[in-house]
XYZ file of C-alpha atoms in Angstrom:
619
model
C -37.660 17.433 30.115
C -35.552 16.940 27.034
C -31.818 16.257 27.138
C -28.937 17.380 25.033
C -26.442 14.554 24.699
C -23.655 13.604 22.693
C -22.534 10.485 21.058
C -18.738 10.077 20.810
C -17.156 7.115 18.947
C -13.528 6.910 19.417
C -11.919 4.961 16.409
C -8.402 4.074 15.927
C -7.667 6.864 14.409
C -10.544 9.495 14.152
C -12.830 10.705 16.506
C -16.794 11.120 15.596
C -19.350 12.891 17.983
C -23.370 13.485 17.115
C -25.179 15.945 18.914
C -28.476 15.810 19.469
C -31.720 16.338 21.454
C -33.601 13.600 23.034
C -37.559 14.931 23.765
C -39.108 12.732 26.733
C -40.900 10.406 24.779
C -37.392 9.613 23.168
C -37.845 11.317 19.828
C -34.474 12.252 18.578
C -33.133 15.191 16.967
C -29.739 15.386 15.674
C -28.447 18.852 15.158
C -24.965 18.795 15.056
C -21.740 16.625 14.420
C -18.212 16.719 14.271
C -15.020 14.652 13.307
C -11.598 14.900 14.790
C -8.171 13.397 14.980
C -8.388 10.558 17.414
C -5.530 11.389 20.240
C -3.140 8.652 22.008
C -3.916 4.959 21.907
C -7.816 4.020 21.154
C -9.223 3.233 24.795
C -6.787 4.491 26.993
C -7.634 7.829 29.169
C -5.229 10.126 26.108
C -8.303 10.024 23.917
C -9.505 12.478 26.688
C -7.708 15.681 24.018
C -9.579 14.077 20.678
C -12.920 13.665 22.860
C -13.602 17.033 24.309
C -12.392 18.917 21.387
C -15.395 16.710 19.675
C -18.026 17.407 21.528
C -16.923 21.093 21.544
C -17.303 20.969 18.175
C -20.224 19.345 17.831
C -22.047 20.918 20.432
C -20.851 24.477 18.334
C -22.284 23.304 14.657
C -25.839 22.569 17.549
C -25.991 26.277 18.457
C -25.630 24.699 22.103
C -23.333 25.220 25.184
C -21.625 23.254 27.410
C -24.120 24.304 30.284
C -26.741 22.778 27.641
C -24.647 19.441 27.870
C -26.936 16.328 29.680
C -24.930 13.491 28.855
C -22.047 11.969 27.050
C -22.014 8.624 25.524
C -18.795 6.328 24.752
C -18.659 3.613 22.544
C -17.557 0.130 24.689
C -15.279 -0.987 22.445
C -11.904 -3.101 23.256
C -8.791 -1.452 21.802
C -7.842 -3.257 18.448
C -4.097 -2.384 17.515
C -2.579 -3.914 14.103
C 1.023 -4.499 13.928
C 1.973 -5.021 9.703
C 5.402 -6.450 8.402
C 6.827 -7.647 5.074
C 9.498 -10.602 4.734
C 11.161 -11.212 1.241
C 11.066 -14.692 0.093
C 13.713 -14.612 -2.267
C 16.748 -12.472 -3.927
C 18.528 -12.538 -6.949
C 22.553 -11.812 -6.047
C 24.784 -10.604 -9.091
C 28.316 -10.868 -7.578
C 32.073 -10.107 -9.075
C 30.415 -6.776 -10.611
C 27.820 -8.287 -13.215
C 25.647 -5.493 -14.291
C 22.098 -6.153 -15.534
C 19.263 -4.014 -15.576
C 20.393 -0.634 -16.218
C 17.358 1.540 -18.047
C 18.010 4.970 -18.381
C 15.542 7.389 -18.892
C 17.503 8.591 -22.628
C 19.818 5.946 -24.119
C 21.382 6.478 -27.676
C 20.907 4.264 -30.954
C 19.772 1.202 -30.976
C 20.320 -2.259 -31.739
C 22.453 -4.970 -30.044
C 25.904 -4.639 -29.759
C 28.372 -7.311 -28.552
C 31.893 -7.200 -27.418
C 34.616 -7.036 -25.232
C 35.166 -3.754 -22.700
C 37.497 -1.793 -23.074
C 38.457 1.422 -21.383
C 38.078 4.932 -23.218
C 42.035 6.085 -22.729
C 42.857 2.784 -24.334
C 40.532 2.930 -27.709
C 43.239 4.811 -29.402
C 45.582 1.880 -29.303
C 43.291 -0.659 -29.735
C 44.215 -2.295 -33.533
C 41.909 -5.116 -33.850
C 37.947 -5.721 -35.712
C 36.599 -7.444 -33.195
C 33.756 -6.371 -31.561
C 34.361 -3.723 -28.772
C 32.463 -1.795 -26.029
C 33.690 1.201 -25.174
C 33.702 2.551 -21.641
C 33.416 6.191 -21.092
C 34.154 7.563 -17.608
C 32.635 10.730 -16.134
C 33.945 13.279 -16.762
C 35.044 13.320 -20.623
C 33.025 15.681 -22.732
C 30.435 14.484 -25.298
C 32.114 15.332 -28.650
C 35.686 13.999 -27.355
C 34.059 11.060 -26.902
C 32.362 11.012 -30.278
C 35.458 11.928 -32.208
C 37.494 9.499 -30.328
C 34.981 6.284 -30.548
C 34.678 7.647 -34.862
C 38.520 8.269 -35.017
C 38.634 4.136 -33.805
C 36.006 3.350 -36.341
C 38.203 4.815 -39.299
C 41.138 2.685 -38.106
C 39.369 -0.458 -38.497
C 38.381 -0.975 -35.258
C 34.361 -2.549 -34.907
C 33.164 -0.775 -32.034
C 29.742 -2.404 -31.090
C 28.393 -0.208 -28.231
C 29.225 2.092 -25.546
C 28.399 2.524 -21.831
C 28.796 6.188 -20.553
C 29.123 7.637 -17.198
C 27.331 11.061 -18.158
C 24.009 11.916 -19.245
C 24.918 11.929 -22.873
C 24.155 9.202 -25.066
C 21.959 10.871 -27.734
C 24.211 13.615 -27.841
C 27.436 11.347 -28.846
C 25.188 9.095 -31.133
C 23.893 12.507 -33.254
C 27.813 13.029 -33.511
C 28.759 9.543 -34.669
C 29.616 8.124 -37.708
C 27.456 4.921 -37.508
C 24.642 4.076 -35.095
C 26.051 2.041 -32.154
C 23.815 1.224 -28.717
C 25.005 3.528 -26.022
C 23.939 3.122 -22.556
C 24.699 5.856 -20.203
C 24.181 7.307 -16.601
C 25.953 4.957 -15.065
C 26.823 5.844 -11.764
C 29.173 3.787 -10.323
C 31.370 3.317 -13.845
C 34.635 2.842 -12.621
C 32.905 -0.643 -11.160
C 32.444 -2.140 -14.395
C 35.014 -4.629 -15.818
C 37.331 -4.225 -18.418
C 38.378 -6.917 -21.145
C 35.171 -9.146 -20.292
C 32.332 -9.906 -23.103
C 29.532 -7.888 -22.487
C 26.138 -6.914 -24.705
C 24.685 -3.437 -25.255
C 20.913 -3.082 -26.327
C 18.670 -0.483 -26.705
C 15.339 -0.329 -28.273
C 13.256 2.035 -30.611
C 11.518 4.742 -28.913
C 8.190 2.892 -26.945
C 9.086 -0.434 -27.317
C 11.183 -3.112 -24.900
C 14.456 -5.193 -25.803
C 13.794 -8.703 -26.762
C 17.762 -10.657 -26.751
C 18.804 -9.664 -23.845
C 15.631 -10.346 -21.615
C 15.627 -14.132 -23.324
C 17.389 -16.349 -21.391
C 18.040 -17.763 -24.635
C 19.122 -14.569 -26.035
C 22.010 -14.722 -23.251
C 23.043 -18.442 -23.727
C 23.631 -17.766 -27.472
C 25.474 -14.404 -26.989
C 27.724 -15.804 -24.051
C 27.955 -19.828 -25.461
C 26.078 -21.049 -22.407
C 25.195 -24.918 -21.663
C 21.835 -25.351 -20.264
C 22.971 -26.091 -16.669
C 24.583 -21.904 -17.010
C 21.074 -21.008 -18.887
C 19.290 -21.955 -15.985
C 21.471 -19.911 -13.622
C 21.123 -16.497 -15.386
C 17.844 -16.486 -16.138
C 16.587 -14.357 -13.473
C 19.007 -12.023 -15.491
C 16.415 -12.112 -18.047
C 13.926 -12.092 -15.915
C 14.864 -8.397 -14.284
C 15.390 -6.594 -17.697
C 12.297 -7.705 -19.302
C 10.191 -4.573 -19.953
C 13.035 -2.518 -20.231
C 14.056 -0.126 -23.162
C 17.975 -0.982 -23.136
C 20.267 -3.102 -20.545
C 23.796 -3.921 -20.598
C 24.988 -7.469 -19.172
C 28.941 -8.413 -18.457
C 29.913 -11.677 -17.993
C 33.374 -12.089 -16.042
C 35.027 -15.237 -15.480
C 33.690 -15.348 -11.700
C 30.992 -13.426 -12.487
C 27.708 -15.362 -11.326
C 24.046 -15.208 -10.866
C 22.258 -16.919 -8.382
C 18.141 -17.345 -7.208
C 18.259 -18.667 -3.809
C 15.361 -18.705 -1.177
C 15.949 -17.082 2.153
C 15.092 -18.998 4.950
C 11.783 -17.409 5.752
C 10.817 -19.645 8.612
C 7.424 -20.970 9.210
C 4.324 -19.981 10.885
C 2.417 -21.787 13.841
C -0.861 -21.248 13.952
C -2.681 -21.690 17.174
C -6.596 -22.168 17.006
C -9.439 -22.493 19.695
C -9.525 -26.650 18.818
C -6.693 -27.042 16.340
C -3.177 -26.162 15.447
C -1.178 -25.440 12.212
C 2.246 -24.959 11.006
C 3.053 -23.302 7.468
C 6.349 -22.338 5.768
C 6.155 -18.212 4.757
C 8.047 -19.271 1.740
C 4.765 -20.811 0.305
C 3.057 -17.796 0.345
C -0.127 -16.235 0.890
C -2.623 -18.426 -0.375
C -1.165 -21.500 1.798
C -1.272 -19.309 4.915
C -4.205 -18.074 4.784
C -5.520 -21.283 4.063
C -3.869 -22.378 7.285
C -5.371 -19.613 9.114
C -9.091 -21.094 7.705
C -8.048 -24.112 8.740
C -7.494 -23.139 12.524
C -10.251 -20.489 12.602
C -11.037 -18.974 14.871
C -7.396 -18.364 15.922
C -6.515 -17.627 19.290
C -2.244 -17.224 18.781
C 0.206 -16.639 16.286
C 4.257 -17.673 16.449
C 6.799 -17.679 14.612
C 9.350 -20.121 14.051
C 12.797 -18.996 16.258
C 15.997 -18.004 14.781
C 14.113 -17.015 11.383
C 13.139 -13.867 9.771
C 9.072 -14.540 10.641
C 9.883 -15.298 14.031
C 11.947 -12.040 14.757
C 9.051 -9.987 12.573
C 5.802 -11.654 14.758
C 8.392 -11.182 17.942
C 8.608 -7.214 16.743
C 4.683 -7.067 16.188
C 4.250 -8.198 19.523
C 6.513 -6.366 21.297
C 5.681 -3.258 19.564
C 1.480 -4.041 20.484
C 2.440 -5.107 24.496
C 4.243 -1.413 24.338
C 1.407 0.903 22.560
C -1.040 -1.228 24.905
C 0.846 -1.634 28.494
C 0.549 -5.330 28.707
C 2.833 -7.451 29.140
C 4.259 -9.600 25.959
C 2.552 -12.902 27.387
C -0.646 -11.554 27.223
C -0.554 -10.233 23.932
C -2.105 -12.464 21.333
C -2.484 -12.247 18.100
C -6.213 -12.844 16.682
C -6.335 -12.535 13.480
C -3.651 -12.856 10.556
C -3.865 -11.545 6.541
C -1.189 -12.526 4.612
C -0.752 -11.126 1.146
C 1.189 -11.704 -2.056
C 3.352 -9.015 -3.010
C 6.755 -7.682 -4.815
C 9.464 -5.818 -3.470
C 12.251 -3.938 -5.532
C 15.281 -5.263 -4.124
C 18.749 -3.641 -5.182
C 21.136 -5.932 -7.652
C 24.086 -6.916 -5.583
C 27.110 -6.012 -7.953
C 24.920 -3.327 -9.988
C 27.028 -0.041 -10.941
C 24.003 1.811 -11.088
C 21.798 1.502 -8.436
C 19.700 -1.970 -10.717
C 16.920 -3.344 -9.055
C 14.827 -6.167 -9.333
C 11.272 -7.222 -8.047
C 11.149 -9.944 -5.596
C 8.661 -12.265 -4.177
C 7.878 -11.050 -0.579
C 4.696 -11.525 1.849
C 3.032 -8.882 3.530
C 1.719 -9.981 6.894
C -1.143 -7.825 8.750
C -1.615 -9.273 12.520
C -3.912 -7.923 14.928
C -4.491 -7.592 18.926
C -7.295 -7.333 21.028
C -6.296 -6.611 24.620
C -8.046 -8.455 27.565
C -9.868 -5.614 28.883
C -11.515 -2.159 27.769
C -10.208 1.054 29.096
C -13.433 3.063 28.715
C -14.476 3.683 32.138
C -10.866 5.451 32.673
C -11.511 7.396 29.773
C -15.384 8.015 30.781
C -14.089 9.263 33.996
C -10.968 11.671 32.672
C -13.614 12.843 29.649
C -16.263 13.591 32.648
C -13.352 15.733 34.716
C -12.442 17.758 31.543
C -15.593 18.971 30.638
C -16.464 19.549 34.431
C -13.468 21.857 34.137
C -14.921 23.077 30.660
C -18.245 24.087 32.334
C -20.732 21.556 32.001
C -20.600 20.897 35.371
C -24.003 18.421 35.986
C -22.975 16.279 32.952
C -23.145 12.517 33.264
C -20.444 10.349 31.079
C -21.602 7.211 30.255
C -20.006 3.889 27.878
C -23.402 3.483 26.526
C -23.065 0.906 24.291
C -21.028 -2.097 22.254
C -19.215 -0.651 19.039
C -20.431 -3.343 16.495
C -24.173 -3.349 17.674
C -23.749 0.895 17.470
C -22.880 0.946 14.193
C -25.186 -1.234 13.342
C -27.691 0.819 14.597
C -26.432 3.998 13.128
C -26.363 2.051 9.769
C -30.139 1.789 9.521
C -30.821 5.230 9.454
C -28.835 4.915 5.920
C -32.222 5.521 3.551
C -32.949 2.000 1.796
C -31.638 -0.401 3.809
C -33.148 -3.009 5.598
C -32.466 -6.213 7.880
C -30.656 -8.666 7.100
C -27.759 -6.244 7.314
C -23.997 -5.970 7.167
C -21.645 -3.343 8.310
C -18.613 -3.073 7.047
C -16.156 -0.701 8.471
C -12.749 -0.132 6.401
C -10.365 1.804 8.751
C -6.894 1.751 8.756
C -5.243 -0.856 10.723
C -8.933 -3.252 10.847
C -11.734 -4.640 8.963
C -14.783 -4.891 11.226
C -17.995 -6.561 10.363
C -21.545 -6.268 12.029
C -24.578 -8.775 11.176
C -27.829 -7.661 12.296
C -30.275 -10.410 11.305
C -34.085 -9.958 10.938
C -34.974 -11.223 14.548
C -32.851 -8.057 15.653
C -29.517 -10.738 16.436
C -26.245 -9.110 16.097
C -22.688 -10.829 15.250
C -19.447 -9.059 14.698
C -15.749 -9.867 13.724
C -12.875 -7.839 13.549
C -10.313 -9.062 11.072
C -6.452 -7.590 10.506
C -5.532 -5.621 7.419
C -6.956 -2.415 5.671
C -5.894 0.850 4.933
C -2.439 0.662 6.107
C -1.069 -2.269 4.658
C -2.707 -0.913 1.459
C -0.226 2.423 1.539
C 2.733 -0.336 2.184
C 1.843 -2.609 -0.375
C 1.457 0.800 -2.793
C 5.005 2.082 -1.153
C 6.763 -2.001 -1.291
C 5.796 -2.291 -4.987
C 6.563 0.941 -6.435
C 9.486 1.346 -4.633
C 8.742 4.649 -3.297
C 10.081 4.298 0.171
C 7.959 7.321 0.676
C 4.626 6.361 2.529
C 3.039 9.969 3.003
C 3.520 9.748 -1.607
C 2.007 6.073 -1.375
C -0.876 7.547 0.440
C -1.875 9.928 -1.927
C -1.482 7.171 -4.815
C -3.613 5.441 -2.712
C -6.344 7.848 -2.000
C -6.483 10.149 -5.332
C -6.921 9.486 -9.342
C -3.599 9.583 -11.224
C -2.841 11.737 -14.271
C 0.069 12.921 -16.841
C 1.309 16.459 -17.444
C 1.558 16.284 -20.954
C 2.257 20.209 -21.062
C 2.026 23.464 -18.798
C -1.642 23.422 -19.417
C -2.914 20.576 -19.481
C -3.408 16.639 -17.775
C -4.528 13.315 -19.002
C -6.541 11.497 -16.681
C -6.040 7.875 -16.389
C -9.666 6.930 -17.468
C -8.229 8.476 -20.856
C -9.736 12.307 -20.572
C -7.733 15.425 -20.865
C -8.412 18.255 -18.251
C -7.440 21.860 -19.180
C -5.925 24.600 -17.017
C -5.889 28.401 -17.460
C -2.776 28.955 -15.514
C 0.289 26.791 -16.401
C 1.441 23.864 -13.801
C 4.545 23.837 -11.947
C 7.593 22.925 -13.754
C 7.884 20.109 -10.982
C 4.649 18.173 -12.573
C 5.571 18.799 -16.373
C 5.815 15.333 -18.218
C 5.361 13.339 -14.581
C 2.223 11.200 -13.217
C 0.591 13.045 -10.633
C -1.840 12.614 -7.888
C -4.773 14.636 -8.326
C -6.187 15.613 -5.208
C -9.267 18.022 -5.215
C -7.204 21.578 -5.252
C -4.066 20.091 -5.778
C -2.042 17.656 -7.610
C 1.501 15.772 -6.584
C 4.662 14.438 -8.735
C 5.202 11.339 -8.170
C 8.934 10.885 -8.769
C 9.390 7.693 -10.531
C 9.651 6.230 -13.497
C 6.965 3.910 -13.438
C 3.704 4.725 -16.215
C 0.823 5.640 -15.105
C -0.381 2.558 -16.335
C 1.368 0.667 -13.960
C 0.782 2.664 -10.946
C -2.530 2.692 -11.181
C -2.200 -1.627 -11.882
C -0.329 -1.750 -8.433
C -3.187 0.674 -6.793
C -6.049 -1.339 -7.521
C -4.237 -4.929 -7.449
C -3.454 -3.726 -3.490
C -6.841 -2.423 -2.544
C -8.468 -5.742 -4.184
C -6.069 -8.240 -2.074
C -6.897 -6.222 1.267
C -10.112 -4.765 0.642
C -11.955 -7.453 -1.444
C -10.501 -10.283 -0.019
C -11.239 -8.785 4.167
C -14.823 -7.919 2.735
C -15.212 -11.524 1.778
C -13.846 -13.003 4.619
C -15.574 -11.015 7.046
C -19.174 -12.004 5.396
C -18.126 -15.874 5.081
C -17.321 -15.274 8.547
C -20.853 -13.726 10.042
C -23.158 -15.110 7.314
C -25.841 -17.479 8.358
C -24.430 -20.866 8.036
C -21.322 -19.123 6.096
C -24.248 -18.331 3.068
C -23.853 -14.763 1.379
C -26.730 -14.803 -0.061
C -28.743 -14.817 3.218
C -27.308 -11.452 3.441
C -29.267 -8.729 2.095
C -27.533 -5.029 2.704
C -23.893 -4.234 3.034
C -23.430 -1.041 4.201
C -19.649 0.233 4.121
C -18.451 2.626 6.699
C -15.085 4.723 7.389
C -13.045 6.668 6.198
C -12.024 3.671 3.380
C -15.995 3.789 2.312
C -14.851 7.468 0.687
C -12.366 6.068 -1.611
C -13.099 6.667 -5.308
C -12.935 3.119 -5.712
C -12.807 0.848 -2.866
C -16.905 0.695 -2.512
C -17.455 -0.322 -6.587
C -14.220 -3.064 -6.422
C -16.096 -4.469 -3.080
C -19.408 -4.248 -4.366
C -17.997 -6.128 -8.107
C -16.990 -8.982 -5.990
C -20.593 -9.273 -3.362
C -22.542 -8.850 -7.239
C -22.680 -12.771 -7.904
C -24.603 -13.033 -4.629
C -27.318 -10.436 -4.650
C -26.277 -8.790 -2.121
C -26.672 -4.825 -1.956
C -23.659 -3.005 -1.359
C -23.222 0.275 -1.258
C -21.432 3.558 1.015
C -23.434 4.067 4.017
C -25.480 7.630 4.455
C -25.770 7.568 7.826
C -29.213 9.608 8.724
C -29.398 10.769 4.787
C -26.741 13.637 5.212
C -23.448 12.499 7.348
C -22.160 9.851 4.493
C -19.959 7.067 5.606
C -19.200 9.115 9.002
C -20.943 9.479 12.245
C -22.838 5.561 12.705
C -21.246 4.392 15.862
C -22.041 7.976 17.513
C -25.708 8.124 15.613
C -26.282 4.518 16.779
C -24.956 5.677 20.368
C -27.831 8.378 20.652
C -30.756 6.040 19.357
C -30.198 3.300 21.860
C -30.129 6.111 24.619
C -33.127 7.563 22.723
C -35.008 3.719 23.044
C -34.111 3.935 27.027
C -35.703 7.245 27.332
C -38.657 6.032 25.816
C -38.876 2.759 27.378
C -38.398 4.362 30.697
C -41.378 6.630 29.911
C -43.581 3.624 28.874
C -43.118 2.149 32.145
């Protein structure tokens, strides 16, 4: 008699069902499947919501009913939960009101100017040639300031530069006498100091300043020894790329690069043990976590910032998973080189600079799988639904599923490698000729991706970093039309929204996004890739080291990529790049020639019924 069943895989944080039906001598036919948010914790009996709705669907793209329904199969898998964090290494500090870094989007003139501050009611009694900087607070109207600063000019006095409050610098500099640097938008301008030597520079239109982003540049303008050089030249370090900057120097004024005490890592292994200090960075930890491998336990050093961050990760996995802290352990660890904008203490305008920071990615595997809870709350619901004879079964492990569901991708073979890119966990399955089957699961993917993407750009906006992540980015250069960022122009009939104009935007497939910052498109796109290559790339390799016959790639022969990463525009060609050198095959998965990345674990879940059925009839 044939069956109608239902493969369900519940993923972290999608759900995937295949319907199909299963003739007595176990040939298959698939006729139906569906994809749907995953709901509560993966494993636990919440998925119940995310489940049923599934198979409802699927079961509704089959042309069948629930009355139809035979049987129900579960992927046995043991809940994997990813905790991510991100610790700055070091910080520059500008105290007593240095300013440094200020770029706004329209300065006026160019040039460097040099001078001593000096406050914009007192220019009309300053008497002197020296050099002077004038400082304009909010408030004062473009052409009073012009006819004041060219009124001071007349007199004799050398006024070098200016530093405004308002938006107006290229409307006082069309109104002066001589070109002068002007710097303006500064927010907080009442914060900078008067009667202190400070430079002014702003570049031509499209290029960067050179003096004041030399540390050089700043010991000759403010007579510094090379003890002081050394000590502001993180100074120079911030404003290089930028179109102007201002710097003060007051008599207390000081900058200083000091490392925060990170803390250190220990490392607990199956035979050995390892300690490493953050502060060193990724490349040392991770070689630390090779060292140990496989790794049974991570810690972090008490009283530090990585001890209170693994403590959080912990605690905040013992609470999604209901065990207790002591038996949460971390198994796997990705740590990963990064830069965070961190705010310029003593800035008047809101100055940043990029900081060293690691990004850690730690994951959990509980003790014990949920699934027969959730087999028998998913069996009660659809009882209640009307299949009432329906038999709920956890028919098979995840890794060998997928495998299976894998080889119905058309041109693949054994040796093969699946590689599933989800969001909080790279997971790996080897099926070798012989029919053997090895899987890992290692921490990091599409998560710490959108952070990195967020961290580095400064966005503070993850649901924006996201879409960076996931879509191609472009430029309004008018109200009808976009350059792509491989360099081609894309017309529209209807003008875009005054929101997009002269921005980088996402483009999504019917819509496109404004990403509100000032970075080019250039550079986003830099950070994009540079992410997806440390997480992706690197997990991809690591994973295959990992599984490969004596730790050989080239005894590999397929990679198949799976999830909802495997859809990226350009995760599968920056993973397949790096597995080139060995002759490996790598490619998205097409699971049965029509379902694309999507659907293996279910697929896989209704062949190995399928072999049962037919095994049982050969006997």
């Amino acid at each position: 008699m044939t069956r109608t069943v239902v493969g369900v895989d519940i993923g972290n944080s999608t759900t995937e069902a295949s319907a199909a039906t299963i003739a007595p001598d176990g040939t298959v036919r698939f006729c139906g499947a569906a994809l749907t948010p995953t709901t509560g914790i993966k494993g636990t009996p919440k998925n119940v919501d995310g489940v049923a709705a599934a198979v409802a669907r699927a079961l509704d793209v089959a042309g069948l009913a629930f009355a139809d329904l035979d049987v129900v199969l579960l992927n046995e898998a043991t809940p994997v939960i990813s905790g991510l964090a991100m610790e700055t290494i070091t910080e520059t500090i500008i105290t007593e009101s240095t300013m440094i870094g200020h770029d706004p989007r329209t300065p006026g003139g160019r040039g460097l100017g040099v001078g001593v501050t000096v406050a914009f009611d007192d220019l009309a009694e300053i008497a002197m040639d020296a050099g002077t900087i004038v400082v304009v607070p909010k408030g004062v109207d473009f052409e009073v300031a012009a006819r004041a600063i060219n009124a001071a000019t007349q007199r004799g006095v050398r006024v070098t530069g200016a530093i405004l409050g308002n938006d107006d610098a290229v409307l006082v500099v069309n109104r002066l006498d001589a070109v002068i640097p002007v710097i303006d938008e500064v927010s907080r301008i009442d914060a900078v100091p008067l009667g202190m030597l400070a430079a002014v520079e702003v570049a031509g239109p499209g290029q960067s300043i050179r003096t004041l982003s030399n540390a050089y540049g700043l010991a000759t303008i403010f007579e510094l020894d090379a003890a002081a050089t050394r000590v502001v030249s993180p100074v120079a370090r911030a404003l290089t790329g930028n179109r102007s900057a201002v710097v003060v120097r007051t008599p207390a004024g000081d900058v200083a690069d000091r490392t925060i005490p990170a803390g250190a890592l220990e490392l607990t292994g199956e035979r050995k043990r390892a300690t490493v200090d953050v502060s060193r960075g990724a490349v040392e930890i991770m070689a630390a976590v090779e060292r140990v491998s496989p790794l049974a336990d991570v810690t972090g050093e008490a009283g530090t910032n990585t001890g209170g961050m693994i403590a959080n990760v912990r605690q905040s996995m013992a609470d999604l998973s209901n065990h207790a802290v002591a038996d949460v352990h971390i198994q796997d660890l990705l740590a990963v080189d990064t830069f965070v904008p961190q705010e310029v203490r003593g800035g008047v305008a809101g100055e940043v600079a990029l900081e060293n920071a690691v990004a850690l990615a730690a994951m959990v595997r509980t003790r014990e799988s949920g699934m027969r809870a959730v087999a028998d709350a998913v069996r009660q619901r659809l009882h209640a639904a009307g299949a009432c004879d329906v038999e709920v079964v956890v028919g098979g492990v995840e890794a060998e599923m997928a495998v299976l569901g894998a080889l119905t991708t058309p041109g693949t073979d054994k040796p093969l490698v699946v590689l599933d890119l989800g969001g909080g966990s790279t997971d790996a399955a080897l099926i070798e000729a012989a029919g053997d089957i090895d899987a890992v699961h290692l921490a990091g993917a599409g998560d710490l991706v959108t952070k990195l993407i967020d961290a580095e750009l400064g966005l503070d906006n993850l649901e924006l970093a996201e879409d960076i992540k996931r879509y191609p980015l472009g430029k309004a250069e008018s109200f009808f039309h976009v350059r792509l960022e491989n360099g081609t122009v894309q017309f529209f009939e209807k003008p875009l929204p005054a929101t997009a104009f002269a921005r980088v935007v996402t483009l999504a497939e019917h819509s496109m996004s404004p990403i509100p910052t000032r970075h080019s498109i250039d550079r986003i796109r830099v950070v994009r890739r540079a992410a997806k290559e440390r997480v992706f790339v690197v997990n991809a390799l690591r994973a295959l080291r990992t599984i490969a016959p004596g730790g050989d790639l080239r005894q590999i022969g397929f990679v198949v990529l799976l999830g909802g990463c495997a859809l990226d525009f350009e995760i599968p060609e920056l993973i397949a790049d790096a597995l080139a050198p060995y002759g490996i095959v790598c490619g998205t998965g097409n699971v049965r020639g029509s379902e694309g990345p999507r659907n293996a674990v279910a697929t896989g879940l209704v062949a190995s019924h399928a072999q049962l059925v037919g095994s049982a009839v050969g006997t």
